[in-house]
Amino acid sequence: MKIKLIYLNIPFWRAEIGRIALYIGNIDFEDVRISRDEFLRSRKTGELDDGTVIPFRQIPCLNIDGKSINQTGGISRFCGKISGLYPIENAVDAALIDQIIDMATDITVLLGPSLKEKNEETKKIMREKLARGALVRKISYLEELLEEGKRDWFVNQKISIADLAIWRLIGWLTSGMIDYLPSDLVAPFPNLKRIFLNVERHPKVIEWIKMTYPEDYIFSDID
Ligand SMILES: N[C@@H](CCC(=O)N[C@@H](CS)C(=O)NCC(=O)O)C(=O)O
């Protein structure tokens, strides 16, 4: 099976779930990182420059033996299944993981309007309001899920694509890349912090960060 995972050259959670799951599972894949210009061209034509089809003209996109597949959820589940980070037979655990991936989408969607906003002052007001209200509230709902027992992972005591999604989502929200969001957004949430650190201390994740993230990436110590 020849697998290509197509996204921009950034460690955004939508692509990183698949990339890291495949890396953890020692699955051979081509980590295709397109330029913004090529992405914009593909939005017009529905194809990359080499002719690879991009369904729905959005990314990430997975290509398996020449067949293109779109949508973060489906891509993440496929990569998780072949890597051992998503259950193939346990439908309940699968659904418990799915709800986390969809929550990562809900949280990302909240940021959408402010990402498009051109007026800096308006953007600042929007982001500060989110950080006081809806954003932190949704993050607190993830924390609520973890409050029963001292869990190391979201589902069934083992790392899954749900943990990868939330690690990278929190990493994005607190990286300073999104102006006006505080870097201590998860400070009030000890269980989420534990999951975050468990992912970031996973030996294969450390390898992946060292191989693909900017050299100045700061490993978190958010205790
Ligand atoms: N529903 C899609 C959304 C993906 C998405 O919004 N991707 C952005 C880049 S991060 C994109 O391709 N935007 C262009 C567009 O939506 O036309 C998914 O879950 O993967």
PDB file of C-alpha atoms in Angstrom, residues 110 125-141 181 185 189:
ATOM      1  CA  LEU A 110     -14.844  28.627  17.048  1.00  0.00           C
ATOM      2  CA  ILE A 125     -11.562  41.702  20.976  1.00  0.00           C
ATOM      3  CA  MET A 126     -12.884  38.484  19.384  1.00  0.00           C
ATOM      4  CA  ARG A 127      -9.986  36.381  20.676  1.00  0.00           C
ATOM      5  CA  GLU A 128     -10.092  37.833  24.190  1.00  0.00           C
ATOM      6  CA  LYS A 129     -13.806  37.133  24.337  1.00  0.00           C
ATOM      7  CA  LEU A 130     -13.217  33.540  23.202  1.00  0.00           C
ATOM      8  CA  ALA A 131     -10.467  33.039  25.768  1.00  0.00           C
ATOM      9  CA  ARG A 132     -12.808  34.194  28.545  1.00  0.00           C
ATOM     10  CA  GLY A 133     -15.894  32.414  27.225  1.00  0.00           C
ATOM     11  CA  ALA A 134     -16.739  29.795  24.599  1.00  0.00           C
ATOM     12  CA  LEU A 135     -13.223  28.521  23.956  1.00  0.00           C
ATOM     13  CA  VAL A 136     -12.287  27.907  27.552  1.00  0.00           C
ATOM     14  CA  ARG A 137     -15.735  26.496  28.238  1.00  0.00           C
ATOM     15  CA  LYS A 138     -15.346  23.877  25.488  1.00  0.00           C
ATOM     16  CA  ILE A 139     -11.862  23.016  26.734  1.00  0.00           C
ATOM     17  CA  SER A 140     -13.307  22.578  30.224  1.00  0.00           C
ATOM     18  CA  TYR A 141     -15.756  20.010  28.816  1.00  0.00           C
ATOM     19  CA  LEU A 181      -4.870  33.816  23.196  1.00  0.00           C
ATOM     20  CA  LEU A 185      -5.094  28.485  28.419  1.00  0.00           C
ATOM     21  CA  PHE A 189      -7.049  21.829  33.668  1.00  0.00           C
TER      22      PHE A 189
END
